[in-house]
Every structure is written in structure tokens, then in C-alpha cells.
């Protein structure tokens, strides 16, 4: 129902626009009127409607973009050249029943692709890694010497000062046997 009403409204509005003849007259008050139906005293006008151009702006060619100059290769980023053992500090006592120690490291610059770090515990180098935090597990109780090394391509390029740490672990001892009296 709405569609039929809309079609009737559109056709009623557009019908006068499609008329071929237009009329003009001036009433007794001097007002000029235009219409598509002829009144008693009117002049017929032939009006030619010109097509309205849809594209009113001139065609503009896209500006030519100059070729981008070649990008010079970036110099390699500076690599880390120094390493520090931040924790544990020298002569720290570590109380951990499992014997776990976390080493926190710092370098002067971020590690490069070919760089890694490793811990050296009591003179024995451990596996190298890219992380600046190293977890040592099941370290025996007692005194230990720890230092860290900065490696590039597997070769040592820097080493931290050695730190002495003391590991205290809980000892689980068996209860002494109960004393039994000797028979008489």
C-alpha cells in the first residue's frame, strides 16, 4: 500500500515537469505567474531545457610522482659491549630449599642477533641464552663463585666481575633412633 502511494506521489509531482508548453501572465496586482495550463490572457513560451552536465570540473591528470631515490643501506646498529651482574650481589646469602638462584644481568646496549649471554658457576660455563635473566637450579649449598659473560658468535667479548654467593638449603635429617634399654 505504501509503495502505491509513493508511486502516485512521484508521478503527480513529476507530471508538470514533463509538460511541453509553459504560460506566463501578469495579474491585476502586477505579479508575474508561470503555469503549464493556459489562463484567459496569457502568452505561450517555448522553453528549451538544456541537459545539466554531471561532471562540471575539468579533467585533471594525476600528478606524476617522481621515482623515490634509492634508500641507502642502514649502518648496523651498535652492539652490546659490556655486561654487569645486577643480582645477586657479591657476598649475598641465598636461602632457598631447592637451591634455585635467579641472576639478573644488564648490558650497555641491547643484544644483537649474534650475541648471547651465559653464566659461569665455579669456573664451569653453562648454556648460553638471549635472555638477560638466568635461572640456576639445584645449586649445592655452600660458597659459589658466579660471573656472567657476553658472547658474540660463540666467543667471549665481555665478562662481569665475579660475585661470591652463599647458598643455604634446608637439610632434612633423619630422626636419631630411639634409645632402647638393654635387657637385664
PDB file of C-alpha atoms in Angstrom:
ATOM      1  CA  UNK A   1       0.000   0.000   0.000  1.00  0.00           C
ATOM      2  CA  UNK A   2       2.825   2.378   0.822  1.00  0.00           C
ATOM      3  CA  UNK A   3       4.523   1.602  -2.491  1.00  0.00           C
ATOM      4  CA  UNK A   4       1.385   2.512  -4.453  1.00  0.00           C
ATOM      5  CA  UNK A   5       1.051   5.786  -2.532  1.00  0.00           C
ATOM      6  CA  UNK A   6       4.691   6.636  -3.133  1.00  0.00           C
ATOM      7  CA  UNK A   7       4.361   5.943  -6.867  1.00  0.00           C
ATOM      8  CA  UNK A   8       1.269   8.169  -7.104  1.00  0.00           C
ATOM      9  CA  UNK A   9       3.020  10.987  -5.278  1.00  0.00           C
ATOM     10  CA  UNK A  10       6.097  10.760  -7.511  1.00  0.00           C
ATOM     11  CA  UNK A  11       4.009  10.742 -10.691  1.00  0.00           C
ATOM     12  CA  UNK A  12       1.907  13.708  -9.509  1.00  0.00           C
ATOM     13  CA  UNK A  13       4.995  15.748  -8.733  1.00  0.00           C
ATOM     14  CA  UNK A  14       6.864  14.831 -11.910  1.00  0.00           C
ATOM     15  CA  UNK A  15       3.956  15.237 -14.364  1.00  0.00           C
ATOM     16  CA  UNK A  16       4.038  19.064 -14.548  1.00  0.00           C
ATOM     17  CA  UNK A  17       7.759  18.941 -15.201  1.00  0.00           C
ATOM     18  CA  UNK A  18       7.133  16.820 -18.286  1.00  0.00           C
ATOM     19  CA  UNK A  19       4.686  19.326 -19.837  1.00  0.00           C
ATOM     20  CA  UNK A  20       5.709  20.737 -23.224  1.00  0.00           C
ATOM     21  CA  UNK A  21       4.222  24.241 -23.046  1.00  0.00           C
ATOM     22  CA  UNK A  22       4.511  26.861 -20.364  1.00  0.00           C
ATOM     23  CA  UNK A  23       2.420  30.012 -19.988  1.00  0.00           C
ATOM     24  CA  UNK A  24       3.170  33.389 -18.440  1.00  0.00           C
ATOM     25  CA  UNK A  25       0.781  36.114 -17.384  1.00  0.00           C
ATOM     26  CA  UNK A  26       0.610  39.176 -15.146  1.00  0.00           C
ATOM     27  CA  UNK A  27      -2.367  39.611 -12.808  1.00  0.00           C
ATOM     28  CA  UNK A  28      -4.061  42.892 -11.804  1.00  0.00           C
ATOM     29  CA  UNK A  29      -1.573  43.426  -8.946  1.00  0.00           C
ATOM     30  CA  UNK A  30       1.431  43.218 -11.291  1.00  0.00           C
ATOM     31  CA  UNK A  31       2.555  39.779 -10.145  1.00  0.00           C
ATOM     32  CA  UNK A  32       4.053  37.584 -12.878  1.00  0.00           C
ATOM     33  CA  UNK A  33       2.769  33.975 -12.915  1.00  0.00           C
ATOM     34  CA  UNK A  34       4.014  30.877 -14.780  1.00  0.00           C
ATOM     35  CA  UNK A  35       1.888  27.796 -15.465  1.00  0.00           C
ATOM     36  CA  UNK A  36       1.536  24.793 -17.753  1.00  0.00           C
ATOM     37  CA  UNK A  37      -2.212  25.383 -18.258  1.00  0.00           C
ATOM     38  CA  UNK A  38      -3.351  28.383 -20.317  1.00  0.00           C
ATOM     39  CA  UNK A  39      -5.314  31.127 -18.490  1.00  0.00           C
ATOM     40  CA  UNK A  40      -7.598  33.549 -20.351  1.00  0.00           C
ATOM     41  CA  UNK A  41      -4.994  36.169 -21.252  1.00  0.00           C
ATOM     42  CA  UNK A  42      -1.546  34.601 -21.429  1.00  0.00           C
ATOM     43  CA  UNK A  43       1.458  34.338 -23.700  1.00  0.00           C
ATOM     44  CA  UNK A  44       2.774  30.893 -24.684  1.00  0.00           C
ATOM     45  CA  UNK A  45       6.505  30.427 -24.057  1.00  0.00           C
ATOM     46  CA  UNK A  46       8.682  27.780 -25.627  1.00  0.00           C
ATOM     47  CA  UNK A  47      11.350  26.915 -23.089  1.00  0.00           C
ATOM     48  CA  UNK A  48      14.160  24.608 -24.028  1.00  0.00           C
ATOM     49  CA  UNK A  49      15.736  22.862 -21.102  1.00  0.00           C
ATOM     50  CA  UNK A  50      19.396  22.103 -21.514  1.00  0.00           C
ATOM     51  CA  UNK A  51      20.899  18.967 -20.138  1.00  0.00           C
ATOM     52  CA  UNK A  52      22.724  19.606 -16.900  1.00  0.00           C
ATOM     53  CA  UNK A  53      26.268  18.261 -17.087  1.00  0.00           C
ATOM     54  CA  UNK A  54      27.035  15.926 -14.227  1.00  0.00           C
ATOM     55  CA  UNK A  55      30.799  16.439 -14.369  1.00  0.00           C
ATOM     56  CA  UNK A  56      31.361  20.190 -14.047  1.00  0.00           C
ATOM     57  CA  UNK A  57      35.054  20.209 -13.208  1.00  0.00           C
ATOM     58  CA  UNK A  58      37.727  19.809 -15.868  1.00  0.00           C
ATOM     59  CA  UNK A  59      39.620  16.570 -16.083  1.00  0.00           C
ATOM     60  CA  UNK A  60      42.796  16.812 -14.048  1.00  0.00           C
ATOM     61  CA  UNK A  61      45.632  14.482 -14.836  1.00  0.00           C
ATOM     62  CA  UNK A  62      47.174  12.781 -11.854  1.00  0.00           C
ATOM     63  CA  UNK A  63      50.453  14.438 -10.978  1.00  0.00           C
ATOM     64  CA  UNK A  64      53.449  12.403 -11.923  1.00  0.00           C
ATOM     65  CA  UNK A  65      55.237  11.109  -8.879  1.00  0.00           C
ATOM     66  CA  UNK A  66      58.978  11.188  -9.119  1.00  0.00           C
ATOM     67  CA  UNK A  67      60.725   7.922  -8.530  1.00  0.00           C
ATOM     68  CA  UNK A  68      61.788   7.530  -4.942  1.00  0.00           C
ATOM     69  CA  UNK A  69      65.516   7.891  -4.519  1.00  0.00           C
ATOM     70  CA  UNK A  70      67.238   4.670  -3.523  1.00  0.00           C
ATOM     71  CA  UNK A  71      67.418   4.233   0.222  1.00  0.00           C
ATOM     72  CA  UNK A  72      70.996   3.969   1.394  1.00  0.00           C
ATOM     73  CA  UNK A  73      71.653   0.861   3.479  1.00  0.00           C
ATOM     74  CA  UNK A  74      71.328   1.453   7.200  1.00  0.00           C
ATOM     75  CA  UNK A  75      74.536   1.152   9.155  1.00  0.00           C
ATOM     76  CA  UNK A  76      74.431  -1.803  11.542  1.00  0.00           C
ATOM     77  CA  UNK A  77      73.029  -0.996  14.965  1.00  0.00           C
ATOM     78  CA  UNK A  78      75.656  -0.718  17.684  1.00  0.00           C
ATOM     79  CA  UNK A  79      76.034  -3.933  19.657  1.00  0.00           C
ATOM     80  CA  UNK A  80      76.367  -4.561  23.369  1.00  0.00           C
ATOM     81  CA  UNK A  81      79.969  -4.477  24.538  1.00  0.00           C
ATOM     82  CA  UNK A  82      79.736  -4.636  28.339  1.00  0.00           C
ATOM     83  CA  UNK A  83      77.827  -6.822  30.827  1.00  0.00           C
ATOM     84  CA  UNK A  84      77.042  -6.485  34.543  1.00  0.00           C
ATOM     85  CA  UNK A  85      75.702  -8.943  37.121  1.00  0.00           C
ATOM     86  CA  UNK A  86      72.997  -6.955  38.940  1.00  0.00           C
ATOM     87  CA  UNK A  87      71.893  -9.651  41.362  1.00  0.00           C
ATOM     88  CA  UNK A  88      72.873 -11.484  43.423  1.00  0.00           C
ATOM     89  CA  UNK A  89      75.462  -9.073  44.774  1.00  0.00           C
ATOM     90  CA  UNK A  90      78.898 -10.098  45.997  1.00  0.00           C
ATOM     91  CA  UNK A  91      78.740 -11.993  49.337  1.00  0.00           C
ATOM     92  CA  UNK A  92      74.922 -12.349  49.217  1.00  0.00           C
ATOM     93  CA  UNK A  93      73.365 -15.196  51.160  1.00  0.00           C
ATOM     94  CA  UNK A  94      70.642 -17.064  49.298  1.00  0.00           C
ATOM     95  CA  UNK A  95      68.199 -19.114  51.326  1.00  0.00           C
ATOM     96  CA  UNK A  96      66.331 -21.497  49.054  1.00  0.00           C
ATOM     97  CA  UNK A  97      65.432 -25.097  49.871  1.00  0.00           C
ATOM     98  CA  UNK A  98      65.593 -26.136  46.200  1.00  0.00           C
ATOM     99  CA  UNK A  99      68.883 -24.336  45.550  1.00  0.00           C
ATOM    100  CA  UNK A 100      67.428 -22.010  42.880  1.00  0.00           C
ATOM    101  CA  UNK A 101      69.201 -18.732  42.075  1.00  0.00           C
ATOM    102  CA  UNK A 102      67.980 -16.085  39.626  1.00  0.00           C
ATOM    103  CA  UNK A 103      70.714 -13.977  38.012  1.00  0.00           C
ATOM    104  CA  UNK A 104      69.730 -10.511  36.758  1.00  0.00           C
ATOM    105  CA  UNK A 105      72.014  -9.060  34.081  1.00  0.00           C
ATOM    106  CA  UNK A 106      72.426  -5.736  32.328  1.00  0.00           C
ATOM    107  CA  UNK A 107      74.215  -4.762  29.109  1.00  0.00           C
ATOM    108  CA  UNK A 108      75.180  -1.309  27.882  1.00  0.00           C
ATOM    109  CA  UNK A 109      73.142  -1.773  24.647  1.00  0.00           C
ATOM    110  CA  UNK A 110      70.513  -4.313  23.531  1.00  0.00           C
ATOM    111  CA  UNK A 111      71.871  -7.678  22.454  1.00  0.00           C
ATOM    112  CA  UNK A 112      72.481  -8.095  18.720  1.00  0.00           C
ATOM    113  CA  UNK A 113      71.353 -11.087  16.668  1.00  0.00           C
ATOM    114  CA  UNK A 114      74.701 -12.876  17.014  1.00  0.00           C
ATOM    115  CA  UNK A 115      75.056 -12.070  20.723  1.00  0.00           C
ATOM    116  CA  UNK A 116      74.125 -14.140  23.785  1.00  0.00           C
ATOM    117  CA  UNK A 117      74.945 -14.378  27.498  1.00  0.00           C
ATOM    118  CA  UNK A 118      75.937 -17.248  29.757  1.00  0.00           C
ATOM    119  CA  UNK A 119      76.661 -17.814  33.425  1.00  0.00           C
ATOM    120  CA  UNK A 120      79.883 -19.289  34.759  1.00  0.00           C
ATOM    121  CA  UNK A 121      79.414 -21.024  38.132  1.00  0.00           C
ATOM    122  CA  UNK A 122      82.565 -22.118  39.981  1.00  0.00           C
ATOM    123  CA  UNK A 123      84.541 -21.845  36.716  1.00  0.00           C
ATOM    124  CA  UNK A 124      82.113 -24.041  34.723  1.00  0.00           C
ATOM    125  CA  UNK A 125      80.351 -22.252  31.816  1.00  0.00           C
ATOM    126  CA  UNK A 126      76.640 -23.001  31.414  1.00  0.00           C
ATOM    127  CA  UNK A 127      74.462 -22.944  28.285  1.00  0.00           C
ATOM    128  CA  UNK A 128      74.257 -19.557  26.521  1.00  0.00           C
ATOM    129  CA  UNK A 129      70.932 -17.748  26.005  1.00  0.00           C
ATOM    130  CA  UNK A 130      69.445 -14.458  24.712  1.00  0.00           C
ATOM    131  CA  UNK A 131      67.552 -13.517  27.902  1.00  0.00           C
ATOM    132  CA  UNK A 132      69.077 -11.134  30.470  1.00  0.00           C
ATOM    133  CA  UNK A 133      67.704 -13.236  33.330  1.00  0.00           C
ATOM    134  CA  UNK A 134      69.286 -16.622  34.042  1.00  0.00           C
ATOM    135  CA  UNK A 135      67.762 -19.254  36.328  1.00  0.00           C
ATOM    136  CA  UNK A 136      70.190 -21.607  38.089  1.00  0.00           C
ATOM    137  CA  UNK A 137      68.554 -24.729  39.525  1.00  0.00           C
ATOM    138  CA  UNK A 138      69.638 -27.200  42.207  1.00  0.00           C
ATOM    139  CA  UNK A 139      72.783 -25.317  43.238  1.00  0.00           C
ATOM    140  CA  UNK A 140      74.501 -27.135  46.107  1.00  0.00           C
ATOM    141  CA  UNK A 141      74.681 -25.458  49.487  1.00  0.00           C
ATOM    142  CA  UNK A 142      77.840 -23.608  50.326  1.00  0.00           C
ATOM    143  CA  UNK A 143      80.030 -20.931  48.758  1.00  0.00           C
ATOM    144  CA  UNK A 144      79.942 -20.372  44.978  1.00  0.00           C
ATOM    145  CA  UNK A 145      81.677 -18.006  42.563  1.00  0.00           C
ATOM    146  CA  UNK A 146      79.362 -16.636  39.831  1.00  0.00           C
ATOM    147  CA  UNK A 147      80.102 -14.409  36.855  1.00  0.00           C
ATOM    148  CA  UNK A 148      78.373 -13.787  33.507  1.00  0.00           C
ATOM    149  CA  UNK A 149      79.847 -13.490  30.026  1.00  0.00           C
ATOM    150  CA  UNK A 150      78.726 -11.679  26.877  1.00  0.00           C
ATOM    151  CA  UNK A 151      79.267 -13.790  23.756  1.00  0.00           C
ATOM    152  CA  UNK A 152      79.320 -12.835  20.089  1.00  0.00           C
ATOM    153  CA  UNK A 153      79.357 -15.688  17.607  1.00  0.00           C
ATOM    154  CA  UNK A 154      80.272 -18.048  20.460  1.00  0.00           C
ATOM    155  CA  UNK A 155      83.337 -16.018  21.530  1.00  0.00           C
ATOM    156  CA  UNK A 156      83.577 -14.137  24.837  1.00  0.00           C
ATOM    157  CA  UNK A 157      83.710 -10.365  24.243  1.00  0.00           C
ATOM    158  CA  UNK A 158      82.973  -9.173  27.808  1.00  0.00           C
ATOM    159  CA  UNK A 159      82.799 -10.622  31.291  1.00  0.00           C
ATOM    160  CA  UNK A 160      81.372  -9.326  34.569  1.00  0.00           C
ATOM    161  CA  UNK A 161      83.176  -9.211  37.888  1.00  0.00           C
ATOM    162  CA  UNK A 162      82.933 -12.412  39.888  1.00  0.00           C
ATOM    163  CA  UNK A 163      80.451 -12.465  42.789  1.00  0.00           C
ATOM    164  CA  UNK A 164      80.715 -14.856  45.711  1.00  0.00           C
ATOM    165  CA  UNK A 165      77.355 -16.122  46.987  1.00  0.00           C
ATOM    166  CA  UNK A 166      76.448 -18.416  49.857  1.00  0.00           C
ATOM    167  CA  UNK A 167      73.599 -20.873  49.336  1.00  0.00           C
ATOM    168  CA  UNK A 168      71.740 -22.087  52.414  1.00  0.00           C
ATOM    169  CA  UNK A 169      69.415 -25.047  51.905  1.00  0.00           C
ATOM    170  CA  UNK A 170      67.216 -26.771  54.424  1.00  0.00           C
ATOM    171  CA  UNK A 171      68.647 -30.101  55.453  1.00  0.00           C
ATOM    172  CA  UNK A 172      66.191 -32.885  56.142  1.00  0.00           C
ATOM    173  CA  UNK A 173      67.861 -35.200  58.626  1.00  0.00           C
ATOM    174  CA  UNK A 174      66.526 -38.487  59.757  1.00  0.00           C
ATOM    175  CA  UNK A 175      65.468 -38.574  63.362  1.00  0.00           C
ATOM    176  CA  UNK A 176      68.007 -40.380  65.550  1.00  0.00           C
ATOM    177  CA  UNK A 177      66.954 -43.871  66.518  1.00  0.00           C
ATOM    178  CA  UNK A 178      65.102 -44.183  69.769  1.00  0.00           C
ATOM    179  CA  UNK A 179      67.156 -45.481  72.638  1.00  0.00           C
ATOM    180  CA  UNK A 180      66.065 -48.860  73.814  1.00  0.00           C
ATOM    181  CA  UNK A 181      67.020 -50.088  77.267  1.00  0.00           C
ATOM    182  CA  UNK A 182      69.277 -53.093  77.491  1.00  0.00           C
ATOM    183  CA  UNK A 183      67.684 -56.153  78.955  1.00  0.00           C
ATOM    184  CA  UNK A 184      68.938 -57.083  82.407  1.00  0.00           C
TER     185      UNK A 184
END
